[in-house]
Amino acid sequence: MPQKAFRFGVVAGATEGGAKWLATARRAEELGYSTLLCPDSLDLPTPTAALAAAAAATTELRVGSFVLASPLRTARAAAWEAHSLTVVTEGRFELGLGTGRPEMRQQAEELGLPYGSGQERLDSISETVDHVRRLDGDAHTPVMIAAGGPKARHLAGLKADIVTLAGGVLTTREEMAEYVGEIRAAAGDRDLELAMNIWVIGDEIPPWIRGFLGVDAETLVEHDSLGILRGDIDAMAEELERRREELGISYVSVNSAFIEQFAPLVERLTGK
């Protein structure tokens, strides 16, 4: 398939109040990022409210969930929220969906919802996409699916517009290439955008990211992890181009902690 042009996103939660959140949205737009992506957790403001505010504070920035966890809503409720955001942002919303991390079990219980089996959570994602397509009518909400396991990769190939490669942080390039092959096989002739979130830019990991990943920078480097991007701007640009050539990854997101550090790459590669 022809290579897609690069675009870039920033992952951020509205954790420090409205002014900080809106400043992040405006800065992402100023720096040329395509999207502002918001995580989903009961510990954070709901993505629905946060993303609507971010879109209202900007003019062209796209906004997206990264990702709505299927245990925290019924499929119909998730579709309702997604279609509503498509309407109020005038088509600037991208719906990210995933089965949720293990801690979502407790959060689902707080909401009075079942956590469900792995298959049930995947079925909920599939149903959400179907509901969104029905609600959208002539509109089209782009759907991203976080594809970590083989069943998720198959579903993403069948129904997603964007697939985030969500393997473990120590997944090898060879393994990732196999995952991409599975997704492409399921997609057939459907046109997909492949995405990846990069956890670390440079040689130092912020403490909270280090705790989340459970590995240090040295381990990432030793394993040639795709979760880290290092070197000068030329080296990092070359590495991103390699990933697009070998894996088809053209949509790259980074944590807001690296929004300024990563900006030169956004300027150099966006649209190319």
C-alpha positions as a Markdown table, in Angstrom:
| # | Residue | x | y | z |
|---|---|---|---|---|
| 1 | Met | 0.0 | 0.0 | 0.0 |
| 2 | Pro | 1.2 | 3.6 | -0.6 |
| 3 | Gln | 2.7 | 5.2 | 2.4 |
| 4 | Lys | 0.6 | 7.6 | 4.4 |
| 5 | Ala | 1.8 | 11.1 | 5.3 |
| 6 | Phe | 3.0 | 11.6 | 8.9 |
| 7 | Arg | 0.8 | 13.2 | 11.5 |
| 8 | Phe | 1.3 | 13.5 | 15.2 |
| 9 | Gly | -0.8 | 13.6 | 18.4 |
| 10 | Val | -0.3 | 14.6 | 22.1 |
| 11 | Val | -1.7 | 12.5 | 24.9 |
| 12 | Ala | -2.7 | 14.5 | 27.9 |
| 13 | Gly | -5.2 | 14.3 | 30.8 |
| 14 | Ala | -7.1 | 17.4 | 32.1 |
| 15 | Thr | -5.5 | 16.9 | 35.5 |
| 16 | Glu | -4.5 | 20.4 | 36.4 |
| 17 | Gly | -7.7 | 22.4 | 35.8 |
| 18 | Gly | -9.3 | 24.0 | 32.8 |
| 19 | Ala | -6.8 | 26.7 | 32.2 |
| 20 | Lys | -3.9 | 24.3 | 32.0 |
| 21 | Trp | -5.8 | 21.9 | 29.8 |
| 22 | Leu | -6.9 | 24.6 | 27.4 |
| 23 | Ala | -3.3 | 26.0 | 27.3 |
| 24 | Thr | -2.1 | 22.5 | 26.3 |
| 25 | Ala | -4.7 | 22.3 | 23.5 |
| 26 | Arg | -3.7 | 25.7 | 22.1 |
| 27 | Arg | 0.0 | 24.9 | 22.3 |
| 28 | Ala | -0.5 | 21.6 | 20.5 |
| 29 | Glu | -2.3 | 23.4 | 17.7 |
| 30 | Glu | 0.4 | 26.1 | 17.6 |
| 31 | Leu | 3.1 | 23.5 | 17.3 |
| 32 | Gly | 1.4 | 21.7 | 14.4 |
| 33 | Tyr | 0.1 | 18.5 | 16.2 |
| 34 | Ser | -2.8 | 16.9 | 14.5 |
| 35 | Thr | -4.6 | 15.7 | 17.6 |
| 36 | Leu | -5.0 | 16.1 | 21.3 |
| 37 | Leu | -5.7 | 12.7 | 22.8 |
| 38 | Cys | -7.3 | 12.2 | 26.2 |
| 39 | Pro | -7.1 | 9.1 | 28.4 |
| 40 | Asp | -10.1 | 7.5 | 30.0 |
| 41 | Ser | -10.2 | 6.8 | 33.7 |
| 42 | Leu | -12.5 | 7.6 | 36.7 |
| 43 | Asp | -9.4 | 9.3 | 38.2 |
| 44 | Leu | -9.5 | 12.0 | 35.4 |
| 45 | Pro | -12.1 | 14.3 | 34.0 |
| 46 | Thr | -14.3 | 12.5 | 31.5 |
| 47 | Pro | -12.9 | 12.7 | 27.9 |
| 48 | Thr | -16.3 | 13.9 | 26.7 |
| 49 | Ala | -16.1 | 17.2 | 28.6 |
| 50 | Ala | -12.4 | 17.7 | 28.3 |
| 51 | Leu | -12.3 | 17.2 | 24.5 |
| 52 | Ala | -15.3 | 19.3 | 23.9 |
| 53 | Ala | -13.6 | 22.2 | 25.8 |
| 54 | Ala | -10.3 | 21.6 | 23.9 |
| 55 | Ala | -12.0 | 21.7 | 20.5 |
| 56 | Ala | -13.9 | 24.9 | 21.5 |
| 57 | Ala | -10.6 | 26.6 | 22.5 |
| 58 | Thr | -8.9 | 25.8 | 19.1 |
| 59 | Thr | -9.8 | 26.1 | 15.5 |
| 60 | Glu | -8.3 | 23.2 | 13.6 |
| 61 | Leu | -6.9 | 20.8 | 16.2 |
| 62 | Arg | -8.5 | 17.4 | 16.2 |
| 63 | Val | -9.4 | 15.7 | 19.5 |
| 64 | Gly | -9.7 | 12.1 | 20.4 |
| 65 | Ser | -10.2 | 9.6 | 23.2 |
| 66 | Phe | -7.1 | 7.5 | 24.0 |
| 67 | Val | -8.9 | 5.3 | 24.5 |
| 68 | Leu | -12.5 | 4.9 | 25.8 |
| 69 | Ala | -12.4 | 1.8 | 28.0 |
| 70 | Ser | -15.2 | -0.5 | 27.0 |
| 71 | Pro | -15.9 | -1.6 | 30.7 |
| 72 | Leu | -16.8 | 2.0 | 31.7 |
| 73 | Arg | -19.8 | 2.4 | 29.4 |
| 74 | Thr | -22.3 | 0.4 | 27.6 |
| 75 | Ala | -21.7 | 0.2 | 23.9 |
| 76 | Arg | -24.7 | 2.5 | 23.2 |
| 77 | Ala | -23.6 | 5.1 | 25.8 |
| 78 | Ala | -20.1 | 5.2 | 24.3 |
| 79 | Ala | -21.6 | 5.7 | 20.8 |
| 80 | Trp | -23.8 | 8.4 | 22.1 |
| 81 | Glu | -20.9 | 10.3 | 23.5 |
| 82 | Ala | -18.8 | 9.8 | 20.4 |
| 83 | His | -21.4 | 10.9 | 18.0 |
| 84 | Ser | -22.2 | 13.9 | 20.2 |
| 85 | Leu | -18.6 | 15.0 | 20.1 |
| 86 | Thr | -18.5 | 14.6 | 16.3 |
| 87 | Val | -21.5 | 16.9 | 16.1 |
| 88 | Val | -20.3 | 19.6 | 18.6 |
| 89 | Thr | -16.7 | 19.7 | 17.2 |
| 90 | Glu | -18.0 | 19.8 | 13.6 |
| 91 | Gly | -16.2 | 16.6 | 12.7 |
| 92 | Arg | -12.9 | 17.1 | 14.6 |
| 93 | Phe | -13.4 | 14.1 | 16.9 |
| 94 | Glu | -11.7 | 10.7 | 16.6 |
| 95 | Leu | -13.1 | 7.9 | 18.7 |
| 96 | Gly | -10.4 | 5.7 | 20.3 |
| 97 | Leu | -11.6 | 2.4 | 21.8 |
| 98 | Gly | -10.0 | -0.3 | 23.9 |
| 99 | Thr | -10.8 | -3.1 | 26.3 |
| 100 | Gly | -9.2 | -1.2 | 29.2 |
| 101 | Arg | -6.4 | -2.0 | 31.6 |
| 102 | Pro | -6.9 | -4.5 | 34.5 |
| 103 | Glu | -7.5 | -1.7 | 37.0 |
| 104 | Met | -10.7 | -0.9 | 35.0 |
| 105 | Arg | -12.3 | -3.9 | 36.8 |
| 106 | Gln | -12.6 | -1.8 | 40.0 |
| 107 | Gln | -13.7 | 1.3 | 38.1 |
| 108 | Ala | -16.4 | -0.6 | 36.3 |
| 109 | Glu | -17.7 | -1.9 | 39.7 |
| 110 | Glu | -17.9 | 1.7 | 40.9 |
| 111 | Leu | -20.1 | 2.5 | 38.0 |
| 112 | Gly | -22.3 | -0.6 | 38.6 |
| 113 | Leu | -21.1 | -2.2 | 35.3 |
| 114 | Pro | -19.7 | -5.6 | 34.6 |
| 115 | Tyr | -16.0 | -5.8 | 33.7 |
| 116 | Gly | -16.8 | -8.8 | 31.4 |
| 117 | Ser | -14.5 | -11.3 | 29.8 |
| 118 | Gly | -12.0 | -10.4 | 27.2 |
| 119 | Gln | -14.4 | -11.5 | 24.5 |
| 120 | Glu | -17.3 | -9.5 | 26.0 |
| 121 | Arg | -15.2 | -6.4 | 26.1 |
| 122 | Leu | -14.2 | -6.8 | 22.5 |
| 123 | Asp | -17.8 | -7.5 | 21.6 |
| 124 | Ser | -18.7 | -4.2 | 23.3 |
| 125 | Ile | -16.1 | -2.4 | 21.1 |
| 126 | Ser | -17.6 | -3.9 | 18.0 |
| 127 | Glu | -21.1 | -2.9 | 19.0 |
| 128 | Thr | -20.0 | 0.6 | 19.8 |
| 129 | Val | -18.6 | 1.0 | 16.3 |
| 130 | Asp | -21.9 | -0.3 | 14.8 |
| 131 | His | -23.9 | 2.1 | 16.9 |
| 132 | Val | -21.6 | 5.0 | 15.9 |
| 133 | Arg | -22.0 | 4.2 | 12.2 |
| 134 | Arg | -25.8 | 4.2 | 12.6 |
| 135 | Leu | -25.9 | 7.5 | 14.6 |
| 136 | Asp | -23.5 | 9.3 | 12.2 |
| 137 | Gly | -25.7 | 9.0 | 9.2 |
| 138 | Asp | -23.8 | 10.9 | 6.5 |
| 139 | Ala | -21.0 | 11.9 | 8.9 |
| 140 | His | -18.1 | 9.6 | 9.6 |
| 141 | Thr | -16.5 | 9.5 | 13.0 |
| 142 | Pro | -13.0 | 8.0 | 12.5 |
| 143 | Val | -12.6 | 5.0 | 14.8 |
| 144 | Met | -9.2 | 4.0 | 16.4 |
| 145 | Ile | -8.9 | 0.6 | 18.0 |
| 146 | Ala | -6.1 | -0.2 | 20.4 |
| 147 | Ala | -4.9 | -3.6 | 19.2 |
| 148 | Gly | -3.0 | -5.5 | 21.8 |
| 149 | Gly | -3.9 | -9.1 | 21.4 |
| 150 | Pro | -4.7 | -11.3 | 18.3 |
| 151 | Lys | -8.5 | -10.9 | 18.6 |
| 152 | Ala | -8.2 | -7.2 | 19.0 |
| 153 | Arg | -6.0 | -7.0 | 16.0 |
| 154 | His | -8.5 | -9.0 | 13.9 |
| 155 | Leu | -11.4 | -6.7 | 15.0 |
| 156 | Ala | -9.3 | -3.6 | 14.4 |
| 157 | Gly | -8.5 | -4.8 | 10.9 |
| 158 | Leu | -12.2 | -5.4 | 10.2 |
| 159 | Lys | -13.7 | -2.2 | 11.6 |
| 160 | Ala | -11.2 | 0.5 | 12.5 |
| 161 | Asp | -10.1 | 3.4 | 10.5 |
| 162 | Ile | -7.0 | 3.8 | 12.7 |
| 163 | Val | -5.2 | 1.0 | 14.5 |
| 164 | Thr | -2.9 | 1.7 | 17.4 |
| 165 | Leu | -0.3 | -1.0 | 17.8 |
| 166 | Ala | -0.6 | -1.7 | 21.5 |
| 167 | Gly | 1.9 | -4.5 | 22.1 |
| 168 | Gly | 4.1 | -4.6 | 25.2 |
| 169 | Val | 6.8 | -2.0 | 25.5 |
| 170 | Leu | 9.4 | -4.7 | 24.9 |
| 171 | Thr | 7.7 | -6.1 | 21.8 |
| 172 | Thr | 10.4 | -6.6 | 19.1 |
| 173 | Arg | 10.3 | -5.1 | 15.7 |
| 174 | Glu | 9.9 | -8.6 | 14.2 |
| 175 | Glu | 6.9 | -9.3 | 16.5 |
| 176 | Met | 5.3 | -6.0 | 15.6 |
| 177 | Ala | 5.7 | -6.7 | 11.9 |
| 178 | Glu | 3.8 | -9.9 | 12.5 |
| 179 | Tyr | 1.1 | -8.0 | 14.3 |
| 180 | Val | 0.8 | -5.6 | 11.4 |
| 181 | Gly | 0.5 | -8.5 | 9.0 |
| 182 | Glu | -2.4 | -9.9 | 11.0 |
| 183 | Ile | -4.2 | -6.5 | 10.9 |
| 184 | Arg | -3.6 | -6.1 | 7.2 |
| 185 | Ala | -4.9 | -9.6 | 6.5 |
| 186 | Ala | -8.1 | -8.9 | 8.4 |
| 187 | Ala | -8.5 | -5.5 | 6.7 |
| 188 | Gly | -8.2 | -6.9 | 3.2 |
| 189 | Asp | -8.4 | -3.9 | 0.8 |
| 190 | Arg | -9.7 | -1.5 | 3.5 |
| 191 | Asp | -7.5 | 1.6 | 3.9 |
| 192 | Leu | -6.0 | 1.8 | 7.4 |
| 193 | Glu | -3.9 | 4.3 | 9.2 |
| 194 | Leu | -1.4 | 2.6 | 11.6 |
| 195 | Ala | -0.5 | 4.4 | 14.8 |
| 196 | Met | 1.8 | 4.0 | 17.8 |
| 197 | Asn | 2.3 | 5.8 | 21.1 |
| 198 | Ile | 5.9 | 6.5 | 22.0 |
| 199 | Trp | 6.4 | 6.6 | 25.7 |
| 200 | Val | 9.8 | 8.2 | 26.0 |
| 201 | Ile | 11.6 | 10.9 | 24.0 |
| 202 | Gly | 15.3 | 11.1 | 24.8 |
| 203 | Asp | 17.2 | 9.3 | 27.5 |
| 204 | Glu | 15.3 | 10.1 | 30.7 |
| 205 | Ile | 11.9 | 8.7 | 31.8 |
| 206 | Pro | 9.6 | 10.9 | 34.0 |
| 207 | Pro | 9.0 | 9.0 | 37.2 |
| 208 | Trp | 5.3 | 8.3 | 36.6 |
| 209 | Ile | 6.0 | 6.9 | 33.2 |
| 210 | Arg | 8.8 | 4.7 | 34.6 |
| 211 | Gly | 6.3 | 3.4 | 37.2 |
| 212 | Phe | 3.7 | 2.8 | 34.6 |
| 213 | Leu | 6.0 | 0.9 | 32.2 |
| 214 | Gly | 7.8 | -1.0 | 34.9 |
| 215 | Val | 11.1 | -0.8 | 33.1 |
| 216 | Asp | 13.9 | 1.8 | 33.0 |
| 217 | Ala | 15.5 | 3.6 | 30.0 |
| 218 | Glu | 18.4 | 1.3 | 29.9 |
| 219 | Thr | 16.1 | -1.7 | 29.5 |
| 220 | Leu | 14.2 | 0.0 | 26.7 |
| 221 | Val | 17.5 | 0.8 | 24.9 |
| 222 | Glu | 18.9 | -2.7 | 25.4 |
| 223 | His | 15.8 | -4.3 | 23.9 |
| 224 | Asp | 15.6 | -1.8 | 21.0 |
| 225 | Ser | 12.2 | -0.9 | 22.2 |
| 226 | Leu | 9.8 | 0.9 | 19.9 |
| 227 | Gly | 8.5 | 2.7 | 23.0 |
| 228 | Ile | 11.5 | 5.0 | 23.1 |
| 229 | Leu | 12.9 | 7.5 | 20.5 |
| 230 | Arg | 16.4 | 8.8 | 21.1 |
| 231 | Gly | 19.2 | 10.8 | 19.4 |
| 232 | Asp | 19.2 | 14.1 | 17.7 |
| 233 | Ile | 16.5 | 15.4 | 15.4 |
| 234 | Asp | 18.0 | 13.8 | 12.3 |
| 235 | Ala | 18.3 | 10.4 | 14.0 |
| 236 | Met | 14.8 | 10.5 | 15.4 |
| 237 | Ala | 13.4 | 11.5 | 12.0 |
| 238 | Glu | 15.3 | 8.7 | 10.4 |
| 239 | Glu | 13.9 | 6.2 | 12.9 |
| 240 | Leu | 10.3 | 7.3 | 12.4 |
| 241 | Glu | 10.8 | 7.0 | 8.6 |
| 242 | Arg | 12.2 | 3.5 | 9.2 |
| 243 | Arg | 9.1 | 2.5 | 11.2 |
| 244 | Arg | 6.8 | 3.8 | 8.5 |
| 245 | Glu | 8.8 | 1.9 | 5.8 |
| 246 | Glu | 8.9 | -1.3 | 7.7 |
| 247 | Leu | 5.7 | -1.3 | 9.7 |
| 248 | Gly | 3.5 | 1.3 | 8.0 |
| 249 | Ile | 3.3 | 3.5 | 11.1 |
| 250 | Ser | 2.5 | 7.1 | 10.1 |
| 251 | Tyr | 0.5 | 8.4 | 13.0 |
| 252 | Val | 2.7 | 8.9 | 16.1 |
| 253 | Ser | 1.6 | 10.2 | 19.6 |
| 254 | Val | 3.7 | 11.3 | 22.5 |
| 255 | Asn | 2.9 | 12.2 | 26.1 |
| 256 | Ser | 2.4 | 15.9 | 26.8 |
| 257 | Ala | 5.6 | 15.9 | 28.9 |
| 258 | Phe | 7.4 | 15.8 | 25.6 |
| 259 | Ile | 5.3 | 18.3 | 23.6 |
| 260 | Glu | 8.1 | 20.8 | 23.2 |
| 261 | Gln | 10.9 | 18.3 | 22.9 |
| 262 | Phe | 9.1 | 16.5 | 20.1 |
| 263 | Ala | 7.9 | 19.6 | 18.3 |
| 264 | Pro | 10.8 | 19.9 | 15.8 |
| 265 | Leu | 9.9 | 16.4 | 14.5 |
| 266 | Val | 6.3 | 17.5 | 14.1 |
| 267 | Glu | 7.5 | 20.5 | 12.1 |
| 268 | Arg | 9.8 | 18.5 | 9.9 |
| 269 | Leu | 7.7 | 15.5 | 9.1 |
| 270 | Thr | 4.0 | 16.5 | 9.2 |
| 271 | Gly | 2.3 | 15.9 | 5.9 |
| 272 | Lys | 5.4 | 14.3 | 4.4 |
